[in-house]
Coordinates of C-alpha atoms and ligand atoms in Angstrom, one line a residue:
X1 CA -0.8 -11.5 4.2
X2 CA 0.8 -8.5 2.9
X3 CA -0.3 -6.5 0.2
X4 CA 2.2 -7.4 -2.4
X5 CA 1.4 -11.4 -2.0
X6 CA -2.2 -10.1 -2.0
X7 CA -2.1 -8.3 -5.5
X8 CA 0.0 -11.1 -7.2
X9 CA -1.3 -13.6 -5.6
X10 CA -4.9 -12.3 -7.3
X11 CA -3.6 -11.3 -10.4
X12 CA -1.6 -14.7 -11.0
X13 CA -5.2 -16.2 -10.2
X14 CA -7.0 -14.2 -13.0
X15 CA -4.6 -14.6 -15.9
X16 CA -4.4 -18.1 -15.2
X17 CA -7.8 -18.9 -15.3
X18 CA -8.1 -16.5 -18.9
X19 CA -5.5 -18.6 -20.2
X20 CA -7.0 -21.5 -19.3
X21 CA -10.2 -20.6 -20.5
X22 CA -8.8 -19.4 -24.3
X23 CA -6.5 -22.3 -24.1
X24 CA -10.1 -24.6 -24.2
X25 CA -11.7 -22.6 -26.8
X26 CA -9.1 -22.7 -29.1
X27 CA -8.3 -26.2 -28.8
X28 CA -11.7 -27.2 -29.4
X29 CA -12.1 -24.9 -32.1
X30 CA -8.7 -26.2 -33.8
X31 CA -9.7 -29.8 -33.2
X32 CA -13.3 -28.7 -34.6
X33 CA -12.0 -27.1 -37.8
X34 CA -9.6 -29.8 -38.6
X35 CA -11.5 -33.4 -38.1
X36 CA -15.1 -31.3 -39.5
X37 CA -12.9 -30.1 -42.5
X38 CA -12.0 -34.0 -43.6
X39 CA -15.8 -35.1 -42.4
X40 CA -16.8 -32.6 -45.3
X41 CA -14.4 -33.8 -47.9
X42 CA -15.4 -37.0 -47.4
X43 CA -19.2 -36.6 -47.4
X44 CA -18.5 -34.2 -50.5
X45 CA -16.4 -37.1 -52.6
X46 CA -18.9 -39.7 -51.3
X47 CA -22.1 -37.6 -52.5
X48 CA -20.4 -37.1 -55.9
X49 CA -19.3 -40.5 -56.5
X50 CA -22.9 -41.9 -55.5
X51 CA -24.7 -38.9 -57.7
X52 CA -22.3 -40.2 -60.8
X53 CA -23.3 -43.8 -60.1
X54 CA -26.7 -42.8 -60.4
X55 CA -26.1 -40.9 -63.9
X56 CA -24.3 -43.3 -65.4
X57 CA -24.2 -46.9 -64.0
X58 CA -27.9 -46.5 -62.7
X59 CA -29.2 -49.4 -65.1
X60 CA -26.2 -51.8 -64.8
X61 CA -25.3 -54.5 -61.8
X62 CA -23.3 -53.4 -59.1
X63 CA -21.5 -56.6 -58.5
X64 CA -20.3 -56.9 -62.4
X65 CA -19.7 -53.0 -62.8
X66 CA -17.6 -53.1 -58.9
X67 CA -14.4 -52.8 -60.7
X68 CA -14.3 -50.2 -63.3
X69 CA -16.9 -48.0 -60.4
X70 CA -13.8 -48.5 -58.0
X71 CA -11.3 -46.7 -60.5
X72 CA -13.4 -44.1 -61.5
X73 CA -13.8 -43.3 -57.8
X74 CA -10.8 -43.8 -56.7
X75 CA -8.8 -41.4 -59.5
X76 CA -10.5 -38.4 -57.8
X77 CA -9.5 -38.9 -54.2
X78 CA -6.2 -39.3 -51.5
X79 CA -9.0 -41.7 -49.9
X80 CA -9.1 -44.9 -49.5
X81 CA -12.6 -46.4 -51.3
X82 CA -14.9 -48.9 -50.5
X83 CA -17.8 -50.4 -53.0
X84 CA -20.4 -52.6 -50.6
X85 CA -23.5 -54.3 -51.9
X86 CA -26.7 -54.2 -50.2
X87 CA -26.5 -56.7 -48.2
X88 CA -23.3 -55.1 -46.5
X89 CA -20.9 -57.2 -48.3
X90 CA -17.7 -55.8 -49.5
X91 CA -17.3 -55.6 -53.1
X92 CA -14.1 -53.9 -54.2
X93 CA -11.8 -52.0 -52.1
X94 CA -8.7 -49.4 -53.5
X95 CA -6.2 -50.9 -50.8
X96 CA -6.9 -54.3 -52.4
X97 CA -8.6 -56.0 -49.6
X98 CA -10.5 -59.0 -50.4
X99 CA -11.9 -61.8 -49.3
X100 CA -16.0 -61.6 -48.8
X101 CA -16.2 -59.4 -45.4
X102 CA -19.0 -58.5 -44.1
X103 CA -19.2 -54.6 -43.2
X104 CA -22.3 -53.9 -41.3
X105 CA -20.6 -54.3 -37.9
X106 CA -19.7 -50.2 -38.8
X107 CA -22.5 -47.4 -37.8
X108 CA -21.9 -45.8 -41.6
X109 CA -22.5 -49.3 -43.7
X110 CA -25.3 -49.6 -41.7
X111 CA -27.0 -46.3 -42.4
X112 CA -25.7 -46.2 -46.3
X113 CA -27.4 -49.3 -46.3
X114 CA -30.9 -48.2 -45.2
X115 CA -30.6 -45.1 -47.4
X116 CA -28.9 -42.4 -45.3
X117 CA -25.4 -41.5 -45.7
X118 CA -23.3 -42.0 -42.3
X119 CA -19.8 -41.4 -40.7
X120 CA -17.7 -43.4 -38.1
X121 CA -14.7 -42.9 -36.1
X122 CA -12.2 -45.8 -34.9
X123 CA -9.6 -47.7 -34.9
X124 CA -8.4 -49.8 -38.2
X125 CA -8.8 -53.5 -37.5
X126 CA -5.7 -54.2 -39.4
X127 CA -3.6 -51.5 -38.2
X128 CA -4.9 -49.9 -34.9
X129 CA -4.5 -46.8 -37.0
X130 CA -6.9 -43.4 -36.2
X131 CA -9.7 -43.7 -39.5
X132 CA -12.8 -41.4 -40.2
X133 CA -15.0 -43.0 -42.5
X134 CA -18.3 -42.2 -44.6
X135 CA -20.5 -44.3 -46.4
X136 CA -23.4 -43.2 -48.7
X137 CA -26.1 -44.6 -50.3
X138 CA -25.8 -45.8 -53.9
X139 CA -29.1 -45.9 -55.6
X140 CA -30.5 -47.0 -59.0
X141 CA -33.9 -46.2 -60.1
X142 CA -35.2 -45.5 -56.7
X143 CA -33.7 -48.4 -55.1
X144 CA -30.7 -49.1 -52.9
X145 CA -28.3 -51.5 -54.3
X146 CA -25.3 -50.6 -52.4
X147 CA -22.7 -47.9 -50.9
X148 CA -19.3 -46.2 -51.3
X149 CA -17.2 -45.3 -48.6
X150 CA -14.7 -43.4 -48.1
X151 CA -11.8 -43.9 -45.5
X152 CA -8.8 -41.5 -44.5
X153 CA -6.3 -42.0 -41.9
X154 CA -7.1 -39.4 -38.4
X155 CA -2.9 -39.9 -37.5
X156 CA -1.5 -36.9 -39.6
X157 CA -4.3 -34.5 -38.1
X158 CA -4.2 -36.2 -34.8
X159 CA -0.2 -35.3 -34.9
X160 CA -1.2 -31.6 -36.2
X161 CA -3.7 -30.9 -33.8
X162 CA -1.4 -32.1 -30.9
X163 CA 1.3 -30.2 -32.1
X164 CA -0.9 -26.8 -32.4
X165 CA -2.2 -28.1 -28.9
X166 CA 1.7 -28.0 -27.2
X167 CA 2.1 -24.8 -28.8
X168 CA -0.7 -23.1 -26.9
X169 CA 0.1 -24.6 -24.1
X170 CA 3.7 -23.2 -24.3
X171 CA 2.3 -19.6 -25.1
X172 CA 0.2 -19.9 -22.3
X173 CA 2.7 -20.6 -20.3
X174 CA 5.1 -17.6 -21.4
X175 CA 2.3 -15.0 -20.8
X176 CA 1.2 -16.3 -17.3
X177 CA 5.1 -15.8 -16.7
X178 CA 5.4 -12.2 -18.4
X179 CA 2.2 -11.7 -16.7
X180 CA 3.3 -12.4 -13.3
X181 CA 6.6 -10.5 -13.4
X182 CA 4.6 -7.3 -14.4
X183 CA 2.5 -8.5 -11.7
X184 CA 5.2 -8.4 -9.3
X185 CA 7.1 -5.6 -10.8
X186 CA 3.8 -3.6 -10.2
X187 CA 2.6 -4.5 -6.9
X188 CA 6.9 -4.2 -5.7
X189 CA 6.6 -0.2 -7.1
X190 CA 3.5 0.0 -4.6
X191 CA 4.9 -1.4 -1.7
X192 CA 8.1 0.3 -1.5
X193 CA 6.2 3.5 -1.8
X194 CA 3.8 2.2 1.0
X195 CA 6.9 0.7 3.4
X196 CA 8.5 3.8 2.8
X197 CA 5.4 6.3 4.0
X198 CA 5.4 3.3 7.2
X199 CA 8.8 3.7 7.9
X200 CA 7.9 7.7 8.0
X201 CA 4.8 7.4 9.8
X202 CA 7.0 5.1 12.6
X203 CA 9.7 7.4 12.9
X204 CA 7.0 10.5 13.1
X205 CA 5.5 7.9 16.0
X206 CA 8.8 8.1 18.0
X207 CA 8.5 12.1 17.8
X208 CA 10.9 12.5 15.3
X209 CA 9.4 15.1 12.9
X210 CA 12.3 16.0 11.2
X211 CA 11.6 13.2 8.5
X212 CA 10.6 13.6 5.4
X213 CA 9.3 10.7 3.0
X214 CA 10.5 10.1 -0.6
X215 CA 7.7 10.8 -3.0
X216 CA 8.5 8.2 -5.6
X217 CA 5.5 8.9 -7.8
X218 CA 3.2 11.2 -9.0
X219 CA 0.4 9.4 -8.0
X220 CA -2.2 9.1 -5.0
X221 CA 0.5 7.6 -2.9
X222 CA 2.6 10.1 -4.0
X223 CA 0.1 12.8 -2.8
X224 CA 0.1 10.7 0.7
X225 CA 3.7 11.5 0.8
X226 CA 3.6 15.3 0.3
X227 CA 0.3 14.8 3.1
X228 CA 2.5 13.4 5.7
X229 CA 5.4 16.1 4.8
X230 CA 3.4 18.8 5.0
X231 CA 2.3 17.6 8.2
X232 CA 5.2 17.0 9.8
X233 CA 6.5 20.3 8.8
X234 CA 3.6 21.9 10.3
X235 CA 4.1 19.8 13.9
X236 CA 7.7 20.6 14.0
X237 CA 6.3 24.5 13.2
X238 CA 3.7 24.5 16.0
X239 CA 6.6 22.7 18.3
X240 CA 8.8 25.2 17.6
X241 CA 6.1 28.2 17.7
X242 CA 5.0 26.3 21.6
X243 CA 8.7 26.7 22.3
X244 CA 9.1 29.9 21.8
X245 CA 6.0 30.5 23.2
X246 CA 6.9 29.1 26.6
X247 CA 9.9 30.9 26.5
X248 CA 9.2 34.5 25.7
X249 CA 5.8 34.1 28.2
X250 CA 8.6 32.9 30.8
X251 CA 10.0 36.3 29.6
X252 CA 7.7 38.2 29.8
X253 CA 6.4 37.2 33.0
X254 CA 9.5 37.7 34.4
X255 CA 9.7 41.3 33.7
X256 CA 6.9 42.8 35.8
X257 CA 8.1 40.2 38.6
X258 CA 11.6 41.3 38.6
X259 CA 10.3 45.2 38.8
X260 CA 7.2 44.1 41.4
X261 CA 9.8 42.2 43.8
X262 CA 12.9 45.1 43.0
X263 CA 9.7 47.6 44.2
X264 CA 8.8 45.8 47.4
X265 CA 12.4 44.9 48.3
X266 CA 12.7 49.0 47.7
X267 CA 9.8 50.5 50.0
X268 CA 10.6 47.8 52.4
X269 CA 14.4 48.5 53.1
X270 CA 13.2 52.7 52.8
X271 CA 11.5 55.5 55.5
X272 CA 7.8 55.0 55.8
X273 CA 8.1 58.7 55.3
X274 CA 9.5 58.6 52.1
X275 CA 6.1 59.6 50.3
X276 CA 6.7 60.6 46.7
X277 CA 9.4 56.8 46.7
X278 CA 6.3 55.4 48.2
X279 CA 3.9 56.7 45.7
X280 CA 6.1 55.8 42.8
X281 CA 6.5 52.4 43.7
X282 CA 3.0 51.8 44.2
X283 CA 2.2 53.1 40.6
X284 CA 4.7 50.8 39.2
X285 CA 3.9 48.0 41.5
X286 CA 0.2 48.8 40.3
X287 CA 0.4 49.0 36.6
X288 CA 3.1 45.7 36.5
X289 CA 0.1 43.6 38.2
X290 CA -2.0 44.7 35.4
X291 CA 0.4 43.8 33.1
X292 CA 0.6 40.7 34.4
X293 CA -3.3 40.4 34.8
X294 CA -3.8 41.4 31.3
X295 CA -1.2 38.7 30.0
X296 CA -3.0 36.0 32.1
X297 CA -6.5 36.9 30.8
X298 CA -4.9 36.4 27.1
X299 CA -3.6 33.2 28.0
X300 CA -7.3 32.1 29.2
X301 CA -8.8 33.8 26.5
X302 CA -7.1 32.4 23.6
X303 CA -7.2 28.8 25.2
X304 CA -10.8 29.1 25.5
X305 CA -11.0 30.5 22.0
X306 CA -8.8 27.8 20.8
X307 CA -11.3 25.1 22.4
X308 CA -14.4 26.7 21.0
X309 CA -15.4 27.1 24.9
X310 CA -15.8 30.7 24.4
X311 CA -19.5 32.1 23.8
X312 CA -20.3 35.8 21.8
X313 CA -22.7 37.3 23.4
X314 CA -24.8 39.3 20.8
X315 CA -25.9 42.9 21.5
X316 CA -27.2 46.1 19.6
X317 CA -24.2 47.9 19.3
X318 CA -23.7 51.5 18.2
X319 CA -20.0 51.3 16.5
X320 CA -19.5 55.2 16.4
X321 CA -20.1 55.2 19.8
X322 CA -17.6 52.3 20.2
X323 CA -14.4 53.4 18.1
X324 CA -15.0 57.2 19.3
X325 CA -14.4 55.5 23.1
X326 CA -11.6 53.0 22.5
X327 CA -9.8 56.4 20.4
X328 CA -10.5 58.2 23.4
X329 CA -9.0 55.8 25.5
X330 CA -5.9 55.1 23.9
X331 CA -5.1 59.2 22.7
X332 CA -2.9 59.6 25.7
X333 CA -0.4 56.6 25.5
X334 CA -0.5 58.2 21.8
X335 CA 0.3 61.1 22.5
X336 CA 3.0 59.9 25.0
X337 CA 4.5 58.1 22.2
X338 CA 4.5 60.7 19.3
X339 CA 2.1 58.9 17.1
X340 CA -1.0 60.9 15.9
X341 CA -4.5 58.8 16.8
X342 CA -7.5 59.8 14.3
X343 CA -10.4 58.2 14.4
X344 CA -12.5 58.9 10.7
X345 CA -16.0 57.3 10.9
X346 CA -18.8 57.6 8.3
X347 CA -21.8 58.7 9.5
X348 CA -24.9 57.1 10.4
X349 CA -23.4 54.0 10.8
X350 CA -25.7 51.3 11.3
X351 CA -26.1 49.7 14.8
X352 CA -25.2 46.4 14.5
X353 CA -25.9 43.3 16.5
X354 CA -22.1 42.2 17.9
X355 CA -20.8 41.4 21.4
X356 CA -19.1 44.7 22.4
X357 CA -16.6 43.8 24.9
X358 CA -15.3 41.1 22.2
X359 CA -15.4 43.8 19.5
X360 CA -13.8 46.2 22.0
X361 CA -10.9 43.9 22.1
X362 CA -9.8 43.1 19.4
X363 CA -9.9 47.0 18.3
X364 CA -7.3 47.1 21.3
X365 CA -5.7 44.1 19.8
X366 CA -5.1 46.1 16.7
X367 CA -4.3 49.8 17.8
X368 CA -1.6 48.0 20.3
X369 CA 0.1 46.3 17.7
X370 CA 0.0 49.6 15.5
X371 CA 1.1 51.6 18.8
X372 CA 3.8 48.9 19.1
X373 CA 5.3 49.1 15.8
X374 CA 4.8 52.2 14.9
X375 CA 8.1 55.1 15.8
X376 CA 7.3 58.5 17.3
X377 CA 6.1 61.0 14.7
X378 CA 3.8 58.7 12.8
X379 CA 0.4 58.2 12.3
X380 CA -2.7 55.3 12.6
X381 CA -6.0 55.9 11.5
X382 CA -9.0 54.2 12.7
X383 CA -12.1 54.4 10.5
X384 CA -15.5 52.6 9.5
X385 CA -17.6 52.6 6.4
X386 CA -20.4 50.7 5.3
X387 CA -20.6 48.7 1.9
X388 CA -23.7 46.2 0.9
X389 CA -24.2 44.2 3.6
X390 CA -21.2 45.0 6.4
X391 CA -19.4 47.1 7.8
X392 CA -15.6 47.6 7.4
X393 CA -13.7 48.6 10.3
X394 CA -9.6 49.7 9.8
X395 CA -6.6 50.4 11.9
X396 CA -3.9 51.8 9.6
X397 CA -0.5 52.9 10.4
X398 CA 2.8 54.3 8.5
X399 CA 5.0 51.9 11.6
X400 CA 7.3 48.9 10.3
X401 CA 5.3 46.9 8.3
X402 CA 5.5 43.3 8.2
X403 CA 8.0 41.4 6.2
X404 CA 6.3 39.4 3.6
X405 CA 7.6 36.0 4.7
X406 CA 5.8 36.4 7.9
X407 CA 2.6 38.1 6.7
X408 CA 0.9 35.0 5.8
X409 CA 2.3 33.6 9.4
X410 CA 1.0 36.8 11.7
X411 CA -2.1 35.4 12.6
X412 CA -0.8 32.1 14.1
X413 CA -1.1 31.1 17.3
X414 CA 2.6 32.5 19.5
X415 CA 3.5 33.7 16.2
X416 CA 5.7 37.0 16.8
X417 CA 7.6 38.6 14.0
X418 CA 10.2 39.3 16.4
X419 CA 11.2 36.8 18.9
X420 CA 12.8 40.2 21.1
X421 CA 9.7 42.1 20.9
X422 CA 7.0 42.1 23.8
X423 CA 4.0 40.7 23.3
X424 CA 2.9 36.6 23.5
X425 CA 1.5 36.7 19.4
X426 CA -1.5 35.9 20.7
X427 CA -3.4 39.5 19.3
X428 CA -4.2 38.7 16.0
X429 CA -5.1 35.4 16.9
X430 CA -7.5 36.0 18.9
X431 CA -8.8 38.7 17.0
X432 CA -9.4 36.6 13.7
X433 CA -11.5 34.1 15.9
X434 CA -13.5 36.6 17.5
X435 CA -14.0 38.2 14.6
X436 CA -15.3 34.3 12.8
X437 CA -17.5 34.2 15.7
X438 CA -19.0 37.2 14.3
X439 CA -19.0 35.4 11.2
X440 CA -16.7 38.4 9.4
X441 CA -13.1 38.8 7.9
X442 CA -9.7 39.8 8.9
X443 CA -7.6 41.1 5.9
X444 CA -3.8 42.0 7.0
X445 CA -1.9 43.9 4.3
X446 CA 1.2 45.6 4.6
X447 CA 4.8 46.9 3.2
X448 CA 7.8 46.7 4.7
X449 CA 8.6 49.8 6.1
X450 CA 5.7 51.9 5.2
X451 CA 2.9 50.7 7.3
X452 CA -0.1 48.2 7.6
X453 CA -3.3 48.1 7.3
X454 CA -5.7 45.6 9.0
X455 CA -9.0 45.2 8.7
X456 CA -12.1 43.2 9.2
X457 CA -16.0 43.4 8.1
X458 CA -19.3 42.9 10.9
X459 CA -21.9 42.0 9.2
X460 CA -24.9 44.4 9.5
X461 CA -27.5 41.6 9.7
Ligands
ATP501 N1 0.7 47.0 12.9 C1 1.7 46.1 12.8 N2 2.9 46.6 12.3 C2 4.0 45.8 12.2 N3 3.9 44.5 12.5 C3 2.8 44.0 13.1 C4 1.6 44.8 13.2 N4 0.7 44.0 13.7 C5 1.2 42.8 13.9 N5 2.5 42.7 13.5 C6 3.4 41.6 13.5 O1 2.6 40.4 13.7 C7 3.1 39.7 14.9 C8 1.9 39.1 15.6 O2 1.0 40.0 16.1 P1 0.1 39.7 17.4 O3 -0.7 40.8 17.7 O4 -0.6 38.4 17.0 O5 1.1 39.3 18.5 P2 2.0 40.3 19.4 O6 1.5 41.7 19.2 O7 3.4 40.0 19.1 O8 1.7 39.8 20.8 P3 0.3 40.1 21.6 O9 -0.7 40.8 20.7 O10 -0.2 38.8 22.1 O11 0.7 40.9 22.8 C9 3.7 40.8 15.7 O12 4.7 40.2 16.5 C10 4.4 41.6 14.6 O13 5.6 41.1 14.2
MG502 MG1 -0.6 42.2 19.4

């Protein structure tokens, strides 16, 4: 059953049953109020009218005083009255019934008689009619000699109550119906937002990621909706990121292999004795297979990095030591570039406990990128400096800078801020995840055209 049917379907249940439920109280209450309301009168009128008979007539016959008892009574009341004698036997009556009937066949005669005033409910013999009557007790000097009773016609309250009855009922009815259209109104604003995030989520299914879902609402389905947009975008990013990927790696395989196979198609078609040609090529051939070895290690590394296959192995390193080697190392293809190479380390920094070849790389990872984008003439500075706790390693340079669209992108997986430029974007990648391992930080900041600075903290514990 679908969710729409589901919420109505429970709703319509509910108000129905709290209708239902008031329509009962009220209805006995009205009923309640109504017939106790002429039980009261009557009992009141009766009470008086037996009270005055015992001021006044208390000494005198009942039988012989019936008449001129029956008007008083009667003057005061809409009801009609009844004088019986003790023995049950009717005496006077305002309608003007005669003839000697005997009343005790009614529950009230009978009580009035014994002493206790009493009430009964029924049908007129005469007229079928709906009558409430009460009878009390009519006493003279401690003795009973009779009752009065009191008789009103139920039909005009009977009509009143039914009336206020229909009424409810028809109120009842319109609110279960407004009920059920807000009900359905409600539960159709869900659903479309739901059908619509389905219909997303399918076409997402089928690989289409270029769909974006309708937030209707700012509410949690709403939220759902900016969710499954945000994820989307971020597939169709990372599908177009794996694209590129495949495609500048294709590249940049390609390279060394097209100089490799030019270089052996060379030396093979020229004189063994061709030294210095032979030499050359050999170099070249040489420092293309590292290339190539170099990209193929990155590829493994980062997909072992990625997998969370890859270990640190933690050692007592001494980081002067370190950063005074790698500076060493990479001076000459510096120098061969233009770019000034200082390395500016505080001293007596602490030996931390790191894994060094992992450290060692992504320092390379950095000064490669600032060799990379850096022109001939300028500058990068290595340096290292303890504060509470770590210690924070640099690489500065005054090269390109990075745009600031694709700062907060750099450090993505393939991500290249250049698609022409060499390099897979796997550097700083790698380097932020090493450099988690080591449970530290990698801060890029940068201005276009002026240089970036990148670093990250080891902590020293
Ligand atoms: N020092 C820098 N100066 C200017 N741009 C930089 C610098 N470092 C990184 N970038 C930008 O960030 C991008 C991502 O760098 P990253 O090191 O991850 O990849 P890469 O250098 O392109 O490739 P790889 O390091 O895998 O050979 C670079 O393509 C470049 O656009
Ligand atoms: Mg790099």
């Amino acid at each position: 059953m679908g969710i729409q049917k589901r919420l109505v379907g429970s709703y319509f249940v509910v108000i129905c049953l709290t209708v239902l439920i008031l329509e009962i109280i009220l209805n006995v209450s009205v009923r309640y109020y109504y017939f106790h309301n002429i039980e009261e009168t009557l009992m009141n009128q009766a009470e008086l009218s037996a009270s005055f008979f015992q001021q006044y007539f208390g000494d005198q016959d009942l039988e012989e005083q019936s008449d001129r008892l029956l008007k008083g009574f009667a003057s005061h009341s809409d009801a009609q009255v009844q004088i019986i004698n003790v023995e049950g036997r009717l005496l006077q009556d305002s309608n003007g019934l005669q003839g000697d009937l005997i009343m005790t066949e009614y529950i009230d005669v009978q009580a009035a008689i014994k002493g206790q005033p009493g009430s009964w409910k029924g049908a007129d013999p005469n007229t079928e009619e709906a009558i409430y009557a009460v009878s009390y007790p009519l006493q003279a000097n401690g003795n009973i000699v009779g009752g009065v009773r009191f008789i009103t016609s139920l039909t005009e309250t009977i009509h009143t109550v039914k009336q206020i009855t229909v009424l409810l009922i028809g109120v009842g009815i319109i609110v279960i119906g407004i009920v059920t259209l807000l009900g359905l109104l409600l539960s159709w604003t869900i659903t479309r937002s739901i059908k619509d995030l389905k219909q997303a989520a399918d076409q997402m299914t089928e690989g289409d990621f270029s769909i974006r879902v309708h937030k209707r609402y700012q509410d949690e389905l709403g939220s759902l909706a900016d969710t499954l947009n945000m994820m989307a975008s971020r597939i169709s990013k990372s599908e177009q990121l794996k694209n590129d990927f495949i495609a500048s790696v294709s590249h940049e395989l390609r390279t060394p292999l097209t100089s490799i196979k030019g270089w052996a198609i060379t030396l093979k078609a020229s004189e063994v004795s061709n030294q210095p040609l032979f030499y050359d090529g050999l170099d070249i051939i040489e420092s293309e297979s590292d290339r190539l070895t170099h990209m193929v290690d990155e590829l493994l590394d980062f997909s072992k990095l990625d997998n969370g296959r890859i270990a640190v192995h933690f050692t007592s390193v001494d980081l002067t030591e370190l950063l005074q080697h790698i500076g060493r190392q990479l001076t000459p293809r510096a120098t061969r570039q233009g770019i000034s190479l200082d390395v500016k380390i505080e001293e007596h920094l602490p030996v931390i406990q790191a894994d060094e070849n992992r450290v060692k790389q992504v320092m390379i990872n950095l000064i490669d990128n600032s060799l990379k984008f850096t022109g001939s003439s300028g500058r990068i500075f290595i340096t290292a400096h303890t504060v509470p706790g770590k210690v924070v390693i640099s690489v500065e340079d005054t090269g390109s800078g990075i745009a600031e669209t694709d700062l907060e992108n750099v450090r993505q997986k393939f991500y290249k801020g250049d698609q022409q430029a060499s390099g897979s974007g796997l550097g700083l990648s790698i380097s932020e995840q090493i450099i988690k391992l080591h449970h530290g930080e990698l801060r890029i900041s940068s201005t276009l055209g002026k240089g970036t600075i990148v670093q990250f903290d080891l902590p020293i514990e």
